[in-house]
Amino acid sequence: MADREQSAREAGPPRGEHRLTALLTCAMAFSMLQLFLLGALGPRLVDELHMSTTVLGLTTTMGFGAAAVLSPFGGRLVDRIGPRRSLVLLLLVSGGALALIGSAPGPGFLLAAVALGGLPQALANPATNKAILAAVSPARRGAVTGTKQSGVQVGAFAAGLPLAVLAGGVGWRAAVWTAAASAAIVALWARRALPADPPVRTAPSRFSPVPRGAIAWLTVFSVFLGSGIASVNTHVALFGARRLDMGATTAAALVAVLGVAGIVGRIGWAKAARPGRAEWLPGLLAAGAVAAAGLLAASLWAPPLVWPAMVAVGVFAVSGNAVSMVLVMQRADPGRAGQDSALVSAGFFAGFAVGPPLFGALAEAGRYGAGWLLVAAEFAAACAVATAWAVRERGARARAAVTT
């Protein structure tokens, strides 16, 4: 088996896999693009819509709170209707939510539009993981998963550089509408490029909303990891503009740097997440994320440190979610892959909902240093959970070996 998997890796991806990977990467990018746009365009939104930093944090809470609640439903939906229908729905709703964000006259409308964007987030990991399990050989799934998970960071790069630059030229609303139109185009591509789904299942599979076993550990890990990542995504551009004296476009570039580093990290770490090794990676990556948060705190006294800090957040913290998805696929029954992916994603989104408003309250009081230390504590908790699980897994394997 190991020889066959090695031969498959050396042979490279089969024909058509590149197109599938590109499409899934785009779907992941659009599923969470609103998060990065709200972060990158934060200084402009705060000024034009007369929002406080606390309300800016609540936009993330609204979107990811909705995603956390909808994720179990999204996982069941994907298992019933198939990945192609799910991905087309994801992209169309994402485009609609972006269009509404671009039309928002004030904070209330903006919050409602962001809540609608929770549905694409709930569908993203279940639908893309299901597509990979259906069409990609086991030897190639880690590489494809890492690449498609990097799509989230492609969205961060797009928000932090080209869309931020476009916003500087034609206004932030036109930039968001451009993103909405792009999502509709990718939905048409998905409709034409993906193989037809099987008939819709009329009888839903057995479902438990409570994660168990490895899925439960990964869900708790994802709560703490998501809390820290979301605080950085949502507030770092505003931090750069208000405390480090950066211009709005330069501050938005911090999000772009995070995106590029996350792309590299997710692809590299997901490829390394092979059975027997993958269990130790979440704890390792969370430990690196703690150091990254320390650099952000230190940038208050040495502003240039904010750039390597963003690279470290991307390489370590952001990559942790890609490794989690690889671990889910290594353990999930194909018939439950959507549901198990959704449960872990629900934990991640719950963290995204909780983290930014806590950070925002500290930022509103001018306590950015305390905010970055809070992020470090969240990453440290993720490290503790992941390491405890890895030790438990090693003990279970040792006991099984003795028994056999």
Tab-separated table of C-alpha atoms in Angstrom:
chain	number	residue	atom	x	y	z
A	1	MET	CA	0.000	0.000	0.000
A	2	ALA	CA	2.786	2.431	0.918
A	3	ASP	CA	4.572	1.625	-2.378
A	4	ARG	CA	1.417	2.302	-4.379
A	5	GLU	CA	0.826	5.634	-2.614
A	6	GLN	CA	4.460	6.632	-3.174
A	7	SER	CA	4.166	5.756	-6.874
A	8	ALA	CA	0.981	7.808	-7.138
A	9	ARG	CA	2.680	10.832	-5.580
A	10	GLU	CA	5.660	10.531	-7.918
A	11	ALA	CA	3.411	10.180	-10.962
A	12	GLY	CA	1.832	13.538	-10.206
A	13	PRO	CA	-1.826	14.543	-10.400
A	14	PRO	CA	-4.031	12.832	-13.009
A	15	ARG	CA	-5.578	14.715	-15.875
A	16	GLY	CA	-8.424	16.970	-14.771
A	17	GLU	CA	-7.289	17.196	-11.151
A	18	HIS	CA	-5.733	20.625	-11.702
A	19	ARG	CA	-9.090	22.022	-12.881
A	20	LEU	CA	-10.944	20.479	-9.958
A	21	THR	CA	-8.373	21.837	-7.502
A	22	ALA	CA	-8.581	25.328	-9.026
A	23	LEU	CA	-12.374	25.307	-8.811
A	24	LEU	CA	-12.413	24.127	-5.197
A	25	THR	CA	-9.783	26.744	-4.325
A	26	CYS	CA	-12.000	29.477	-5.805
A	27	ALA	CA	-15.008	28.171	-3.881
A	28	MET	CA	-13.081	28.322	-0.607
A	29	ALA	CA	-11.890	31.849	-1.437
A	30	PHE	CA	-15.408	33.164	-1.990
A	31	SER	CA	-16.874	31.331	0.990
A	32	MET	CA	-14.966	33.561	3.434
A	33	LEU	CA	-14.097	36.564	1.290
A	34	GLN	CA	-16.472	38.798	3.225
A	35	LEU	CA	-14.411	38.282	6.400
A	36	PHE	CA	-11.238	39.520	4.776
A	37	LEU	CA	-12.976	42.390	3.007
A	38	LEU	CA	-14.424	43.604	6.300
A	39	GLY	CA	-10.948	43.463	7.822
A	40	ALA	CA	-9.074	45.014	4.903
A	41	LEU	CA	-11.676	47.735	4.337
A	42	GLY	CA	-12.203	48.266	8.072
A	43	PRO	CA	-10.795	51.825	8.223
A	44	ARG	CA	-13.048	52.906	5.321
A	45	LEU	CA	-16.131	51.185	6.766
A	46	VAL	CA	-15.601	52.674	10.210
A	47	ASP	CA	-15.363	56.173	8.745
A	48	GLU	CA	-18.175	56.011	6.162
A	49	LEU	CA	-20.750	53.986	8.101
A	50	HIS	CA	-19.892	55.653	11.448
A	51	MET	CA	-19.097	52.314	13.115
A	52	SER	CA	-17.137	51.696	16.280
A	53	THR	CA	-14.419	49.052	16.396
A	54	THR	CA	-16.716	46.998	18.616
A	55	VAL	CA	-19.409	46.980	15.920
A	56	LEU	CA	-16.759	46.049	13.341
A	57	GLY	CA	-15.953	43.052	15.513
A	58	LEU	CA	-19.662	42.212	15.727
A	59	THR	CA	-19.857	41.876	11.937
A	60	THR	CA	-17.520	38.923	12.204
A	61	THR	CA	-19.512	37.560	15.148
A	62	MET	CA	-22.730	37.779	13.153
A	63	GLY	CA	-21.305	36.042	10.084
A	64	PHE	CA	-19.512	33.263	11.868
A	65	GLY	CA	-22.168	32.822	14.512
A	66	ALA	CA	-24.577	32.118	11.661
A	67	ALA	CA	-22.008	29.790	10.060
A	68	ALA	CA	-21.542	27.872	13.327
A	69	VAL	CA	-25.302	27.389	13.744
A	70	LEU	CA	-25.802	26.420	10.091
A	71	SER	CA	-22.785	24.118	9.758
A	72	PRO	CA	-24.467	20.914	11.029
A	73	PHE	CA	-27.371	21.602	8.655
A	74	GLY	CA	-24.899	22.371	5.866
A	75	GLY	CA	-23.074	19.088	6.371
A	76	ARG	CA	-26.309	17.094	6.161
A	77	LEU	CA	-27.372	19.069	3.099
A	78	VAL	CA	-24.116	18.296	1.297
A	79	ASP	CA	-24.391	14.596	2.111
A	80	ARG	CA	-27.935	14.610	0.661
A	81	ILE	CA	-27.693	16.752	-2.487
A	82	GLY	CA	-24.055	16.212	-3.517
A	83	PRO	CA	-21.018	18.472	-3.950
A	84	ARG	CA	-21.878	20.107	-7.300
A	85	ARG	CA	-25.276	21.417	-6.215
A	86	SER	CA	-23.775	22.492	-2.911
A	87	LEU	CA	-20.894	24.390	-4.511
A	88	VAL	CA	-23.175	26.216	-6.957
A	89	LEU	CA	-25.440	27.211	-4.061
A	90	LEU	CA	-22.406	28.321	-2.030
A	91	LEU	CA	-21.130	30.609	-4.781
A	92	LEU	CA	-24.516	32.137	-5.623
A	93	VAL	CA	-25.319	32.941	-1.987
A	94	SER	CA	-21.798	34.297	-1.466
A	95	GLY	CA	-22.244	36.617	-4.435
A	96	GLY	CA	-25.616	37.766	-3.124
A	97	ALA	CA	-24.231	38.466	0.342
A	98	LEU	CA	-21.336	40.470	-1.109
A	99	ALA	CA	-23.730	42.489	-3.255
A	100	LEU	CA	-25.793	43.345	-0.173
A	101	ILE	CA	-22.678	44.294	1.805
A	102	GLY	CA	-21.746	46.682	-0.989
A	103	SER	CA	-25.224	48.240	-0.752
A	104	ALA	CA	-25.296	48.611	3.038
A	105	PRO	CA	-26.460	52.087	4.133
A	106	GLY	CA	-25.504	51.509	7.749
A	107	PRO	CA	-24.296	49.031	10.358
A	108	GLY	CA	-27.653	47.258	10.805
A	109	PHE	CA	-28.030	46.357	7.122
A	110	LEU	CA	-24.374	45.371	7.011
A	111	LEU	CA	-24.822	42.939	9.915
A	112	ALA	CA	-27.812	41.302	8.185
A	113	ALA	CA	-25.875	40.893	4.936
A	114	VAL	CA	-22.928	39.388	6.777
A	115	ALA	CA	-25.265	36.910	8.497
A	116	LEU	CA	-26.442	35.713	5.070
A	117	GLY	CA	-22.788	35.085	4.238
A	118	GLY	CA	-22.719	32.474	6.998
A	119	LEU	CA	-24.405	29.918	4.717
A	120	PRO	CA	-21.546	29.718	2.168
A	121	GLN	CA	-19.103	29.311	5.043
A	122	ALA	CA	-21.202	26.452	6.439
A	123	LEU	CA	-21.211	24.663	3.074
A	124	ALA	CA	-17.571	25.219	2.104
A	125	ASN	CA	-15.599	22.498	3.900
A	126	PRO	CA	-18.283	19.784	3.676
A	127	ALA	CA	-18.822	20.362	-0.067
A	128	THR	CA	-15.166	20.616	-1.047
A	129	ASN	CA	-14.117	17.677	1.145
A	130	LYS	CA	-16.923	15.567	-0.337
A	131	ALA	CA	-15.771	16.462	-3.854
A	132	ILE	CA	-12.203	15.422	-3.011
A	133	LEU	CA	-13.276	12.085	-1.520
A	134	ALA	CA	-15.336	11.374	-4.639
A	135	ALA	CA	-12.763	12.306	-7.274
A	136	VAL	CA	-9.214	12.221	-5.826
A	137	SER	CA	-7.122	9.165	-4.965
A	138	PRO	CA	-6.135	8.717	-1.294
A	139	ALA	CA	-2.457	9.361	-2.107
A	140	ARG	CA	-3.309	12.784	-3.558
A	141	ARG	CA	-5.942	13.971	-1.072
A	142	GLY	CA	-3.524	15.704	1.300
A	143	ALA	CA	-1.996	17.803	-1.493
A	144	VAL	CA	-5.374	18.712	-2.995
A	145	THR	CA	-6.855	19.502	0.425
A	146	GLY	CA	-3.960	21.795	1.307
A	147	THR	CA	-4.293	23.629	-1.985
A	148	LYS	CA	-8.051	24.080	-1.773
A	149	GLN	CA	-7.809	25.184	1.875
A	150	SER	CA	-5.312	27.806	0.723
A	151	GLY	CA	-8.205	29.286	-1.233
A	152	VAL	CA	-9.321	30.994	1.967
A	153	GLN	CA	-5.985	32.799	1.987
A	154	VAL	CA	-6.294	33.575	-1.716
A	155	GLY	CA	-9.387	35.455	-0.597
A	156	ALA	CA	-7.324	37.244	2.045
A	157	PHE	CA	-4.770	38.266	-0.571
A	158	ALA	CA	-7.498	39.450	-2.955
A	159	ALA	CA	-9.112	41.538	-0.217
A	160	GLY	CA	-5.847	42.962	1.066
A	161	LEU	CA	-4.286	43.962	-2.241
A	162	PRO	CA	-6.230	44.090	-5.547
A	163	LEU	CA	-9.648	44.782	-4.022
A	164	ALA	CA	-8.195	47.252	-1.516
A	165	VAL	CA	-6.378	49.064	-4.316
A	166	LEU	CA	-9.603	49.053	-6.366
A	167	ALA	CA	-11.445	50.473	-3.359
A	168	GLY	CA	-8.903	53.281	-3.197
A	169	GLY	CA	-9.645	54.156	-6.828
A	170	VAL	CA	-13.380	53.635	-7.306
A	171	GLY	CA	-14.669	53.272	-3.733
A	172	TRP	CA	-15.155	50.322	-1.406
A	173	ARG	CA	-18.698	49.626	-2.598
A	174	ALA	CA	-17.638	49.145	-6.223
A	175	ALA	CA	-14.826	46.869	-5.080
A	176	VAL	CA	-17.265	44.651	-3.132
A	177	TRP	CA	-19.694	44.544	-6.071
A	178	THR	CA	-16.829	43.435	-8.315
A	179	ALA	CA	-16.217	40.531	-5.946
A	180	ALA	CA	-19.944	39.669	-6.031
A	181	ALA	CA	-19.975	39.513	-9.835
A	182	SER	CA	-16.881	37.308	-9.796
A	183	ALA	CA	-18.627	34.836	-7.467
A	184	ALA	CA	-21.523	34.518	-9.929
A	185	ILE	CA	-19.082	33.753	-12.764
A	186	VAL	CA	-17.403	31.008	-10.725
A	187	ALA	CA	-20.848	29.542	-9.923
A	188	LEU	CA	-21.452	29.140	-13.662
A	189	TRP	CA	-18.029	27.477	-14.008
A	190	ALA	CA	-18.867	25.026	-11.212
A	191	ARG	CA	-22.220	24.185	-12.825
A	192	ARG	CA	-20.523	23.312	-16.101
A	193	ALA	CA	-17.251	21.769	-14.908
A	194	LEU	CA	-18.230	19.415	-12.082
A	195	PRO	CA	-19.707	15.963	-12.733
A	196	ALA	CA	-23.422	15.568	-12.092
A	197	ASP	CA	-24.454	14.654	-8.573
A	198	PRO	CA	-26.301	11.423	-7.835
A	199	PRO	CA	-30.050	11.704	-7.226
A	200	VAL	CA	-30.964	13.629	-4.100
A	201	ARG	CA	-31.235	11.348	-1.095
A	202	THR	CA	-34.775	11.448	0.278
A	203	ALA	CA	-33.901	9.744	3.566
A	204	PRO	CA	-31.355	11.701	5.604
A	205	SER	CA	-28.468	9.770	7.110
A	206	ARG	CA	-28.259	9.275	10.860
A	207	PHE	CA	-27.055	12.506	12.390
A	208	SER	CA	-25.675	13.393	15.794
A	209	PRO	CA	-25.035	17.087	16.509
A	210	VAL	CA	-22.480	16.141	19.186
A	211	PRO	CA	-18.976	15.413	17.829
A	212	ARG	CA	-17.310	12.269	19.160
A	213	GLY	CA	-13.836	10.790	19.277
A	214	ALA	CA	-11.202	12.523	17.173
A	215	ILE	CA	-13.855	14.840	15.699
A	216	ALA	CA	-14.645	16.159	19.187
A	217	TRP	CA	-10.980	16.940	19.910
A	218	LEU	CA	-10.557	18.661	16.549
A	219	THR	CA	-13.715	20.694	17.152
A	220	VAL	CA	-12.476	22.058	20.492
A	221	PHE	CA	-9.050	22.768	18.990
A	222	SER	CA	-10.763	24.665	16.177
A	223	VAL	CA	-12.740	26.857	18.597
A	224	PHE	CA	-9.561	28.277	20.157
A	225	LEU	CA	-7.692	28.448	16.850
A	226	GLY	CA	-10.576	30.266	15.156
A	227	SER	CA	-10.862	32.798	17.982
A	228	GLY	CA	-7.271	33.909	17.548
A	229	ILE	CA	-7.229	33.903	13.748
A	230	ALA	CA	-10.465	35.883	13.474
A	231	SER	CA	-9.195	38.580	15.840
A	232	VAL	CA	-6.131	39.043	13.655
A	233	ASN	CA	-8.116	39.003	10.390
A	234	THR	CA	-10.694	41.505	11.581
A	235	HIS	CA	-8.554	44.009	13.475
A	236	VAL	CA	-5.008	43.992	12.129
A	237	ALA	CA	-5.659	46.536	9.348
A	238	LEU	CA	-7.313	48.916	11.812
A	239	PHE	CA	-4.422	48.297	14.236
A	240	GLY	CA	-1.944	49.233	11.517
A	241	ALA	CA	-3.852	52.381	10.606
A	242	ARG	CA	-4.558	53.633	14.132
A	243	ARG	CA	-1.564	52.538	16.183
A	244	LEU	CA	1.249	52.040	13.656
A	245	ASP	CA	0.450	55.157	11.570
A	246	MET	CA	-0.014	53.260	8.292
A	247	GLY	CA	-2.127	54.515	5.423
A	248	ALA	CA	-5.353	52.619	4.674
A	249	THR	CA	-3.911	50.777	1.648
A	250	THR	CA	-0.677	49.849	3.442
A	251	ALA	CA	-2.642	48.612	6.437
A	252	ALA	CA	-4.800	46.483	4.136
A	253	ALA	CA	-1.612	44.981	2.710
A	254	LEU	CA	-1.097	43.325	6.105
A	255	VAL	CA	-4.079	41.117	5.260
A	256	ALA	CA	-2.540	40.361	1.862
A	257	VAL	CA	0.717	39.267	3.507
A	258	LEU	CA	-1.284	37.038	5.834
A	259	GLY	CA	-2.998	35.576	2.787
A	260	VAL	CA	0.187	34.748	0.884
A	261	ALA	CA	1.830	33.186	3.941
A	262	GLY	CA	-1.321	31.175	4.615
A	263	ILE	CA	-1.358	29.827	1.059
A	264	VAL	CA	2.208	28.561	1.356
A	265	GLY	CA	1.674	27.207	4.859
A	266	ARG	CA	-1.578	25.392	4.131
A	267	ILE	CA	-0.225	23.664	1.033
A	268	GLY	CA	3.037	22.661	2.707
A	269	TRP	CA	1.639	21.474	6.039
A	270	ALA	CA	-1.288	19.599	4.462
A	271	LYS	CA	1.130	17.662	2.257
A	272	ALA	CA	3.121	16.774	5.378
A	273	ALA	CA	0.007	15.573	7.243
A	274	ARG	CA	0.383	11.851	6.611
A	275	PRO	CA	-1.069	9.248	8.987
A	276	GLY	CA	1.133	8.821	12.055
A	277	ARG	CA	2.559	12.329	11.680
A	278	ALA	CA	-0.566	14.421	11.135
A	279	GLU	CA	-1.755	14.031	14.737
A	280	TRP	CA	1.215	16.034	16.064
A	281	LEU	CA	0.983	18.904	13.597
A	282	PRO	CA	-1.950	20.875	15.122
A	283	GLY	CA	-0.114	21.281	18.449
A	284	LEU	CA	3.106	22.265	16.678
A	285	LEU	CA	1.345	24.846	14.517
A	286	ALA	CA	-0.533	26.316	17.482
A	287	ALA	CA	2.746	26.712	19.370
A	288	GLY	CA	4.158	28.683	16.441
A	289	ALA	CA	1.000	30.805	16.440
A	290	VAL	CA	1.633	31.772	20.080
A	291	ALA	CA	5.008	33.204	19.045
A	292	ALA	CA	3.331	35.064	16.156
A	293	ALA	CA	0.883	36.735	18.550
A	294	GLY	CA	3.839	37.745	20.724
A	295	LEU	CA	5.389	39.494	17.722
A	296	LEU	CA	2.150	41.416	17.157
A	297	ALA	CA	2.233	42.613	20.763
A	298	ALA	CA	5.901	43.598	20.386
A	299	SER	CA	5.117	45.617	17.240
A	300	LEU	CA	3.604	48.299	19.478
A	301	TRP	CA	7.192	49.182	20.407
A	302	ALA	CA	8.893	48.012	17.190
A	303	PRO	CA	6.375	48.568	14.335
A	304	PRO	CA	8.359	46.700	11.615
A	305	LEU	CA	7.726	43.469	13.567
A	306	VAL	CA	4.118	43.527	12.381
A	307	TRP	CA	5.214	42.197	8.957
A	308	PRO	CA	7.020	39.030	10.141
A	309	ALA	CA	4.190	38.612	12.644
A	310	MET	CA	1.678	38.392	9.812
A	311	VAL	CA	3.871	35.890	7.975
A	312	ALA	CA	4.039	33.751	11.122
A	313	VAL	CA	0.266	33.911	11.681
A	314	GLY	CA	-0.229	32.676	8.118
A	315	VAL	CA	2.378	29.906	8.231
A	316	PHE	CA	1.346	28.564	11.650
A	317	ALA	CA	-2.141	29.598	12.819
A	318	VAL	CA	-3.923	29.693	9.475
A	319	SER	CA	-2.374	26.391	8.386
A	320	GLY	CA	-3.844	24.585	11.393
A	321	ASN	CA	-7.306	24.474	9.827
A	322	ALA	CA	-5.984	22.779	6.671
A	323	VAL	CA	-4.363	20.046	8.759
A	324	SER	CA	-7.643	19.620	10.666
A	325	MET	CA	-9.493	18.980	7.404
A	326	VAL	CA	-6.900	16.391	6.329
A	327	LEU	CA	-7.360	14.633	9.685
A	328	VAL	CA	-11.150	14.658	9.256
A	329	MET	CA	-10.890	12.982	5.854
A	330	GLN	CA	-8.443	10.408	7.175
A	331	ARG	CA	-10.993	9.376	9.820
A	332	ALA	CA	-14.437	10.053	8.337
A	333	ASP	CA	-16.643	7.435	6.783
A	334	PRO	CA	-17.363	8.640	3.201
A	335	GLY	CA	-21.084	8.705	3.956
A	336	ARG	CA	-20.484	11.064	6.887
A	337	ALA	CA	-17.643	13.138	5.476
A	338	GLY	CA	-19.878	16.167	5.027
A	339	GLN	CA	-21.293	15.969	8.546
A	340	ASP	CA	-17.943	15.381	10.262
A	341	SER	CA	-16.357	18.230	8.276
A	342	ALA	CA	-19.269	20.446	9.272
A	343	LEU	CA	-18.912	19.684	12.985
A	344	VAL	CA	-15.225	20.634	13.006
A	345	SER	CA	-16.029	23.708	10.906
A	346	ALA	CA	-18.758	24.665	13.387
A	347	GLY	CA	-16.122	24.795	16.119
A	348	PHE	CA	-13.877	26.941	13.930
A	349	PHE	CA	-16.727	29.314	13.126
A	350	ALA	CA	-17.780	29.513	16.779
A	351	GLY	CA	-14.264	30.698	17.549
A	352	PHE	CA	-14.531	33.238	14.744
A	353	ALA	CA	-17.743	34.529	16.295
A	354	VAL	CA	-16.321	34.862	19.812
A	355	GLY	CA	-12.802	36.199	19.217
A	356	PRO	CA	-13.255	39.538	17.382
A	357	PRO	CA	-15.731	41.212	19.763
A	358	LEU	CA	-13.549	40.337	22.747
A	359	PHE	CA	-10.553	41.839	20.962
A	360	GLY	CA	-12.687	44.763	19.764
A	361	ALA	CA	-13.661	45.715	23.309
A	362	LEU	CA	-9.976	45.889	24.267
A	363	ALA	CA	-9.125	47.837	21.105
A	364	GLU	CA	-11.935	50.314	21.790
A	365	ALA	CA	-10.256	51.027	25.127
A	366	GLY	CA	-6.892	51.464	23.392
A	367	ARG	CA	-5.485	48.228	24.873
A	368	TYR	CA	-4.102	46.581	21.733
A	369	GLY	CA	-1.246	45.026	23.693
A	370	ALA	CA	-3.727	43.193	25.936
A	371	GLY	CA	-5.667	42.194	22.831
A	372	TRP	CA	-2.668	40.489	21.240
A	373	LEU	CA	-1.887	38.746	24.527
A	374	LEU	CA	-5.471	37.457	24.552
A	375	VAL	CA	-4.857	36.073	21.044
A	376	ALA	CA	-1.671	34.401	22.314
A	377	ALA	CA	-3.669	32.795	25.149
A	378	GLU	CA	-6.251	31.464	22.671
A	379	PHE	CA	-3.522	29.908	20.534
A	380	ALA	CA	-1.911	28.443	23.672
A	381	ALA	CA	-5.218	26.788	24.604
A	382	ALA	CA	-5.439	25.327	21.093
A	383	CYS	CA	-1.902	23.978	21.504
A	384	ALA	CA	-2.795	22.334	24.820
A	385	VAL	CA	-5.890	20.628	23.393
A	386	ALA	CA	-4.100	19.392	20.275
A	387	THR	CA	-1.100	18.085	22.190
A	388	ALA	CA	-3.305	16.258	24.711
A	389	TRP	CA	-5.175	14.587	21.847
A	390	ALA	CA	-1.957	13.557	20.073
A	391	VAL	CA	-0.626	11.989	23.273
A	392	ARG	CA	-3.932	10.158	23.728
A	393	GLU	CA	-3.791	8.887	20.127
A	394	ARG	CA	-0.240	7.608	20.621
A	395	GLY	CA	-1.303	5.799	23.785
A	396	ALA	CA	-4.257	4.205	22.012
A	397	ARG	CA	-2.015	2.938	19.200
A	398	ALA	CA	0.472	1.535	21.702
A	399	ARG	CA	-2.296	-0.338	23.558
A	400	ALA	CA	-3.657	-1.692	20.286
A	401	ALA	CA	-0.203	-2.910	19.270
A	402	VAL	CA	0.232	-4.734	22.584
A	403	THR	CA	-3.208	-6.348	22.262
A	404	THR	CA	-2.510	-7.646	18.768
